[in-house]
PDB file of C-alpha atoms in Angstrom:
ATOM      1  CA  UNK A  79     -17.378 -32.868   0.336  1.00  0.00           C
ATOM      2  CA  UNK A  80     -13.772 -32.743  -0.210  1.00  0.00           C
ATOM      3  CA  UNK A  81     -11.685 -30.150   1.672  1.00  0.00           C
ATOM      4  CA  UNK A  82     -10.208 -27.294  -0.429  1.00  0.00           C
ATOM      5  CA  UNK A  83      -6.866 -26.281   1.018  1.00  0.00           C
ATOM      6  CA  UNK A  84      -6.586 -23.160  -1.511  1.00  0.00           C
ATOM      7  CA  UNK A  85      -9.923 -22.262  -0.573  1.00  0.00           C
ATOM      8  CA  UNK A  86      -9.304 -22.311   2.863  1.00  0.00           C
ATOM      9  CA  UNK A  87      -5.640 -20.481   2.711  1.00  0.00           C
ATOM     10  CA  UNK A  88      -7.933 -17.817   0.619  1.00  0.00           C
ATOM     11  CA  UNK A  89     -10.749 -17.318   3.370  1.00  0.00           C
ATOM     12  CA  UNK A  90      -7.804 -17.375   6.025  1.00  0.00           C
ATOM     13  CA  UNK A  91      -6.043 -14.640   4.085  1.00  0.00           C
ATOM     14  CA  UNK A  92      -8.804 -12.370   3.509  1.00  0.00           C
ATOM     15  CA  UNK A  93     -10.074 -12.492   7.113  1.00  0.00           C
ATOM     16  CA  UNK A  94      -6.853 -11.788   8.269  1.00  0.00           C
ATOM     17  CA  UNK A  95      -6.557  -8.698   6.062  1.00  0.00           C
ATOM     18  CA  UNK A  96      -9.874  -7.172   7.381  1.00  0.00           C
ATOM     19  CA  UNK A  97      -8.603  -8.210  11.056  1.00  0.00           C
ATOM     20  CA  UNK A  98      -5.256  -6.576  10.749  1.00  0.00           C
ATOM     21  CA  UNK A  99      -6.628  -3.478   9.128  1.00  0.00           C
ATOM     22  CA  UNK A 100      -8.928  -3.148  12.037  1.00  0.00           C
ATOM     23  CA  UNK A 101      -7.071  -3.941  15.249  1.00  0.00           C
ATOM     24  CA  UNK A 102      -3.254  -4.378  13.824  1.00  0.00           C
ATOM     25  CA  UNK A 103      -0.820  -6.665  14.784  1.00  0.00           C
ATOM     26  CA  UNK A 104      -0.906  -6.774  18.618  1.00  0.00           C
ATOM     27  CA  UNK A 105      -4.823  -6.690  18.743  1.00  0.00           C
ATOM     28  CA  UNK A 106      -5.400  -8.774  16.116  1.00  0.00           C
ATOM     29  CA  UNK A 107      -6.870 -12.004  17.476  1.00  0.00           C
ATOM     30  CA  UNK A 108      -6.287 -15.601  15.551  1.00  0.00           C
ATOM     31  CA  UNK A 109      -9.882 -16.948  16.944  1.00  0.00           C
ATOM     32  CA  UNK A 110     -11.465 -14.074  15.255  1.00  0.00           C
ATOM     33  CA  UNK A 111      -9.319 -14.783  12.045  1.00  0.00           C
ATOM     34  CA  UNK A 112     -10.344 -18.320  12.124  1.00  0.00           C
ATOM     35  CA  UNK A 113     -13.803 -17.898  12.742  1.00  0.00           C
ATOM     36  CA  UNK A 114     -14.280 -15.251  10.119  1.00  0.00           C
ATOM     37  CA  UNK A 115     -12.672 -17.696   7.549  1.00  0.00           C
ATOM     38  CA  UNK A 116     -14.689 -20.522   8.628  1.00  0.00           C
ATOM     39  CA  UNK A 117     -11.543 -22.266   9.572  1.00  0.00           C
ATOM     40  CA  UNK A 118      -9.635 -23.697  12.581  1.00  0.00           C
ATOM     41  CA  UNK A 119      -7.092 -22.069  14.240  1.00  0.00           C
ATOM     42  CA  UNK A 120      -4.845 -24.966  13.477  1.00  0.00           C
ATOM     43  CA  UNK A 121      -4.840 -24.036   9.594  1.00  0.00           C
ATOM     44  CA  UNK A 122      -3.592 -20.398  10.171  1.00  0.00           C
ATOM     45  CA  UNK A 123      -0.391 -21.863  11.915  1.00  0.00           C
ATOM     46  CA  UNK A 124      -0.056 -24.756   9.012  1.00  0.00           C
ATOM     47  CA  UNK A 125      -0.341 -22.706   6.096  1.00  0.00           C
ATOM     48  CA  UNK A 126       1.077 -19.272   7.528  1.00  0.00           C
ATOM     49  CA  UNK A 127       3.161 -20.146  10.264  1.00  0.00           C
ATOM     50  CA  UNK A 128       1.639 -17.807  12.851  1.00  0.00           C
ATOM     51  CA  UNK A 129       0.001 -14.420  13.376  1.00  0.00           C
ATOM     52  CA  UNK A 130       3.404 -12.321  12.748  1.00  0.00           C
ATOM     53  CA  UNK A 131       3.992 -14.353   9.676  1.00  0.00           C
ATOM     54  CA  UNK A 132       0.438 -14.044   8.531  1.00  0.00           C
ATOM     55  CA  UNK A 133       0.721 -10.234   9.195  1.00  0.00           C
ATOM     56  CA  UNK A 134       3.830  -9.823   7.046  1.00  0.00           C
ATOM     57  CA  UNK A 135       2.522 -11.924   4.163  1.00  0.00           C
ATOM     58  CA  UNK A 136      -0.774  -9.673   4.110  1.00  0.00           C
ATOM     59  CA  UNK A 137       1.203  -6.368   4.180  1.00  0.00           C
ATOM     60  CA  UNK A 138       3.533  -7.521   1.287  1.00  0.00           C
ATOM     61  CA  UNK A 139       0.411  -8.791  -0.779  1.00  0.00           C
ATOM     62  CA  UNK A 140      -1.253  -5.403  -0.227  1.00  0.00           C
ATOM     63  CA  UNK A 141       1.636  -3.554  -1.517  1.00  0.00           C
ATOM     64  CA  UNK A 142       2.109  -5.933  -4.271  1.00  0.00           C
ATOM     65  CA  UNK A 143      -1.409  -5.478  -5.540  1.00  0.00           C
ATOM     66  CA  UNK A 144      -1.038  -1.629  -5.603  1.00  0.00           C
ATOM     67  CA  UNK A 145       2.522  -2.085  -7.575  1.00  0.00           C
ATOM     68  CA  UNK A 146       0.847  -4.154 -10.085  1.00  0.00           C
ATOM     69  CA  UNK A 147      -2.337  -1.944 -10.240  1.00  0.00           C
ATOM     70  CA  UNK A 148      -0.440   1.269 -10.775  1.00  0.00           C
ATOM     71  CA  UNK A 149       3.095   1.985 -12.605  1.00  0.00           C
ATOM     72  CA  UNK A 150       4.918   5.326 -11.803  1.00  0.00           C
ATOM     73  CA  UNK A 151       6.491   6.622 -14.655  1.00  0.00           C
ATOM     74  CA  UNK A 152       7.713  10.366 -14.731  1.00  0.00           C
ATOM     75  CA  UNK A 153       6.764  10.536 -18.594  1.00  0.00           C
ATOM     76  CA  UNK A 154       3.000   9.712 -17.334  1.00  0.00           C
ATOM     77  CA  UNK A 155       3.100  10.963 -13.732  1.00  0.00           C
ATOM     78  CA  UNK A 156      -0.149  12.859 -13.445  1.00  0.00           C
ATOM     79  CA  UNK A 157      -2.063  10.060 -15.083  1.00  0.00           C
ATOM     80  CA  UNK A 158      -0.256   7.691 -12.608  1.00  0.00           C
ATOM     81  CA  UNK A 159      -0.691   9.781  -9.648  1.00  0.00           C
ATOM     82  CA  UNK A 160      -4.375   9.621 -10.355  1.00  0.00           C
ATOM     83  CA  UNK A 161      -4.841   6.054 -10.553  1.00  0.00           C
ATOM     84  CA  UNK A 162      -2.384   5.778  -7.588  1.00  0.00           C
ATOM     85  CA  UNK A 163      -4.747   8.207  -5.455  1.00  0.00           C
ATOM     86  CA  UNK A 164      -7.926   6.154  -6.734  1.00  0.00           C
ATOM     87  CA  UNK A 165      -6.414   3.117  -5.500  1.00  0.00           C
ATOM     88  CA  UNK A 166      -5.652   4.492  -1.964  1.00  0.00           C
ATOM     89  CA  UNK A 167      -8.856   5.733  -1.768  1.00  0.00           C
ATOM     90  CA  UNK A 168     -10.851   2.087  -2.722  1.00  0.00           C
ATOM     91  CA  UNK A 169      -8.374   0.254  -0.852  1.00  0.00           C
ATOM     92  CA  UNK A 170      -7.940   2.148   2.657  1.00  0.00           C
ATOM     93  CA  UNK A 171      -6.700  -1.101   4.333  1.00  0.00           C
ATOM     94  CA  UNK A 172      -3.579  -0.953   2.667  1.00  0.00           C
ATOM     95  CA  UNK A 173      -2.766   2.649   4.496  1.00  0.00           C
ATOM     96  CA  UNK A 174      -3.942   0.886   7.916  1.00  0.00           C
ATOM     97  CA  UNK A 175      -1.817  -2.259   7.535  1.00  0.00           C
ATOM     98  CA  UNK A 176       1.065   0.046   6.593  1.00  0.00           C
ATOM     99  CA  UNK A 177       0.264   2.569   9.852  1.00  0.00           C
ATOM    100  CA  UNK A 178      -0.106  -0.584  11.964  1.00  0.00           C
ATOM    101  CA  UNK A 179       3.291  -2.067  10.686  1.00  0.00           C
ATOM    102  CA  UNK A 180       5.059   1.047  11.220  1.00  0.00           C
ATOM    103  CA  UNK A 181       3.978   1.485  15.358  1.00  0.00           C
ATOM    104  CA  UNK A 182       4.319  -2.235  15.834  1.00  0.00           C
ATOM    105  CA  UNK A 183       7.434  -3.307  14.097  1.00  0.00           C
ATOM    106  CA  UNK A 184       9.933  -5.039  16.256  1.00  0.00           C
ATOM    107  CA  UNK A 185      13.250  -3.153  16.189  1.00  0.00           C
ATOM    108  CA  UNK A 186      12.546  -1.449  12.801  1.00  0.00           C
ATOM    109  CA  UNK A 187      12.378  -4.963  10.918  1.00  0.00           C
ATOM    110  CA  UNK A 188       9.261  -6.051   9.137  1.00  0.00           C
ATOM    111  CA  UNK A 189       8.370  -9.460   8.068  1.00  0.00           C
ATOM    112  CA  UNK A 190       9.646  -9.934   4.682  1.00  0.00           C
ATOM    113  CA  UNK A 191      11.784  -6.925   4.633  1.00  0.00           C
ATOM    114  CA  UNK A 192      14.311  -8.139   1.855  1.00  0.00           C
ATOM    115  CA  UNK A 193      11.944  -9.109  -0.639  1.00  0.00           C
ATOM    116  CA  UNK A 194      10.121  -5.981   0.136  1.00  0.00           C
ATOM    117  CA  UNK A 195      13.098  -3.945  -0.207  1.00  0.00           C
ATOM    118  CA  UNK A 196      13.986  -5.931  -3.587  1.00  0.00           C
ATOM    119  CA  UNK A 197      10.630  -5.081  -4.907  1.00  0.00           C
ATOM    120  CA  UNK A 198      11.130  -1.285  -4.356  1.00  0.00           C
ATOM    121  CA  UNK A 199      14.708  -1.687  -5.876  1.00  0.00           C
ATOM    122  CA  UNK A 200      13.029  -3.058  -9.029  1.00  0.00           C
ATOM    123  CA  UNK A 201      10.683   0.027  -9.307  1.00  0.00           C
ATOM    124  CA  UNK A 202      13.694   2.663  -8.808  1.00  0.00           C
ATOM    125  CA  UNK A 203      15.610   0.388 -11.668  1.00  0.00           C
ATOM    126  CA  UNK A 204      12.632   1.263 -13.674  1.00  0.00           C
ATOM    127  CA  UNK A 205      12.826   4.938 -13.029  1.00  0.00           C
ATOM    128  CA  UNK A 206      16.555   4.881 -13.606  1.00  0.00           C
ATOM    129  CA  UNK A 207      15.612   3.617 -17.350  1.00  0.00           C
ATOM    130  CA  UNK A 208      12.796   6.497 -17.774  1.00  0.00           C
ATOM    131  CA  UNK A 209      15.711   9.148 -17.455  1.00  0.00           C
ATOM    132  CA  UNK A 210      16.196   9.997 -13.647  1.00  0.00           C
ATOM    133  CA  UNK A 211      19.678  11.230 -13.118  1.00  0.00           C
ATOM    134  CA  UNK A 212      20.946   8.715 -10.542  1.00  0.00           C
ATOM    135  CA  UNK A 213      19.802   5.860  -7.894  1.00  0.00           C
ATOM    136  CA  UNK A 214      19.244   8.501  -5.156  1.00  0.00           C
ATOM    137  CA  UNK A 215      17.223  10.820  -7.279  1.00  0.00           C
ATOM    138  CA  UNK A 216      14.759   7.690  -8.508  1.00  0.00           C
ATOM    139  CA  UNK A 217      14.714   6.719  -4.717  1.00  0.00           C
ATOM    140  CA  UNK A 218      13.729  10.315  -3.704  1.00  0.00           C
ATOM    141  CA  UNK A 219      11.386  10.580  -6.575  1.00  0.00           C
ATOM    142  CA  UNK A 220       9.407   7.449  -5.399  1.00  0.00           C
ATOM    143  CA  UNK A 221       9.310   8.066  -1.736  1.00  0.00           C
ATOM    144  CA  UNK A 222       7.998  11.512  -2.752  1.00  0.00           C
ATOM    145  CA  UNK A 223       5.478  10.471  -4.772  1.00  0.00           C
ATOM    146  CA  UNK A 224       4.335   7.706  -2.522  1.00  0.00           C
ATOM    147  CA  UNK A 225       3.815  10.076   0.310  1.00  0.00           C
ATOM    148  CA  UNK A 226       2.034  12.943  -1.991  1.00  0.00           C
ATOM    149  CA  UNK A 227      -0.450  10.420  -2.504  1.00  0.00           C
ATOM    150  CA  UNK A 228      -0.726   8.572   0.556  1.00  0.00           C
ATOM    151  CA  UNK A 229      -0.835  11.458   3.025  1.00  0.00           C
ATOM    152  CA  UNK A 230      -4.714  12.109   2.502  1.00  0.00           C
ATOM    153  CA  UNK A 231      -5.240   8.661   3.529  1.00  0.00           C
ATOM    154  CA  UNK A 232      -2.902   7.929   6.200  1.00  0.00           C
ATOM    155  CA  UNK A 233      -4.270  11.103   8.224  1.00  0.00           C
ATOM    156  CA  UNK A 234      -8.132  11.815   6.910  1.00  0.00           C
ATOM    157  CA  UNK A 235      -8.872  13.993   9.812  1.00  0.00           C
ATOM    158  CA  UNK A 236      -6.152  16.443   8.528  1.00  0.00           C
ATOM    159  CA  UNK A 237      -7.529  16.398   5.428  1.00  0.00           C
ATOM    160  CA  UNK A 238     -10.976  17.633   6.781  1.00  0.00           C
ATOM    161  CA  UNK A 239      -9.414  19.944   9.057  1.00  0.00           C
ATOM    162  CA  UNK A 240      -6.791  21.432   6.553  1.00  0.00           C
ATOM    163  CA  UNK A 241      -9.262  21.629   3.473  1.00  0.00           C
ATOM    164  CA  UNK A 242     -12.496  22.974   5.519  1.00  0.00           C
ATOM    165  CA  UNK A 243     -14.567  20.587   3.565  1.00  0.00           C
ATOM    166  CA  UNK A 244     -17.580  18.895   5.636  1.00  0.00           C
ATOM    167  CA  UNK A 245     -18.090  16.439   2.590  1.00  0.00           C
ATOM    168  CA  UNK A 246     -15.582  13.548   2.709  1.00  0.00           C
ATOM    169  CA  UNK A 247     -15.893  12.561  -0.942  1.00  0.00           C
ATOM    170  CA  UNK A 248     -15.271  16.583  -2.353  1.00  0.00           C
ATOM    171  CA  UNK A 249     -12.198  16.715   0.118  1.00  0.00           C
ATOM    172  CA  UNK A 250     -10.963  13.541  -1.759  1.00  0.00           C
ATOM    173  CA  UNK A 251     -11.545  14.951  -4.915  1.00  0.00           C
ATOM    174  CA  UNK A 252     -10.184  18.312  -4.140  1.00  0.00           C
ATOM    175  CA  UNK A 253      -7.025  16.404  -3.176  1.00  0.00           C
ATOM    176  CA  UNK A 254      -6.898  14.646  -6.171  1.00  0.00           C
ATOM    177  CA  UNK A 255      -6.648  17.515  -8.368  1.00  0.00           C
ATOM    178  CA  UNK A 256      -4.311  19.176  -6.362  1.00  0.00           C
ATOM    179  CA  UNK A 257      -1.957  15.855  -6.177  1.00  0.00           C
ATOM    180  CA  UNK A 258      -2.452  15.436  -9.890  1.00  0.00           C
ATOM    181  CA  UNK A 259      -1.607  19.176 -10.707  1.00  0.00           C
ATOM    182  CA  UNK A 260       1.633  18.794  -8.488  1.00  0.00           C
ATOM    183  CA  UNK A 261       2.564  15.606 -10.186  1.00  0.00           C
ATOM    184  CA  UNK A 262       2.131  17.480 -13.842  1.00  0.00           C
ATOM    185  CA  UNK A 263       4.515  20.068 -12.359  1.00  0.00           C
ATOM    186  CA  UNK A 264       7.147  17.711 -10.618  1.00  0.00           C
ATOM    187  CA  UNK A 265       6.946  15.880 -14.199  1.00  0.00           C
ATOM    188  CA  UNK A 266       7.922  18.854 -16.085  1.00  0.00           C
ATOM    189  CA  UNK A 267      10.744  19.500 -13.710  1.00  0.00           C
ATOM    190  CA  UNK A 268      12.071  15.869 -14.015  1.00  0.00           C
ATOM    191  CA  UNK A 269      14.715  15.372 -16.973  1.00  0.00           C
ATOM    192  CA  UNK A 270      13.526  14.051 -19.880  1.00  0.00           C
ATOM    193  CA  UNK A 271      14.011  10.719 -21.103  1.00  0.00           C
ATOM    194  CA  UNK A 272      16.940   9.967 -23.159  1.00  0.00           C
ATOM    195  CA  UNK A 273      15.843   8.479 -26.621  1.00  0.00           C
ATOM    196  CA  UNK A 274      16.185   5.152 -26.908  1.00  0.00           C
ATOM    197  CA  UNK A 275      18.749   4.115 -29.863  1.00  0.00           C
TER     198      UNK A 275
END
């Protein structure tokens, strides 16, 4: 049987995503990642350069997943917000990873910060092309929409307490309806995109 380096990398990556989502960077253990991936610890260092770099790559990949899955466009905001809400509901690991990153990042810097910032700047550029008045408005718009959707998944206990809904799925469905409606109102207040010549 031949050694498949790419399959090993993928197994390590998937095991690391689960480990980091559960335990954060500080609490994650390389030996548990290696055991879950059916790989040796040396492979983790060889392929990813260590636990901190692996954590950064996992977070970036998960953020990239949602960025590729859902396009936020002011012209179709309610539908996009609904899809984004569904994505977060189906992938709770992203919110957990982002929370761990916020709690554990050294001096406010995160692994791959420059590249991740460039990715968000690309989304802001896309929003500018839809007719938002300036870069600051587009940045604020993007950050607000992301927060509007993510809050239900950041603090699910608050969703339960505030909505007073014992059925978690019904609470999520209620919250989805609300954020989609708020997105509709927000999109109506956004400037209309300029027609293309």
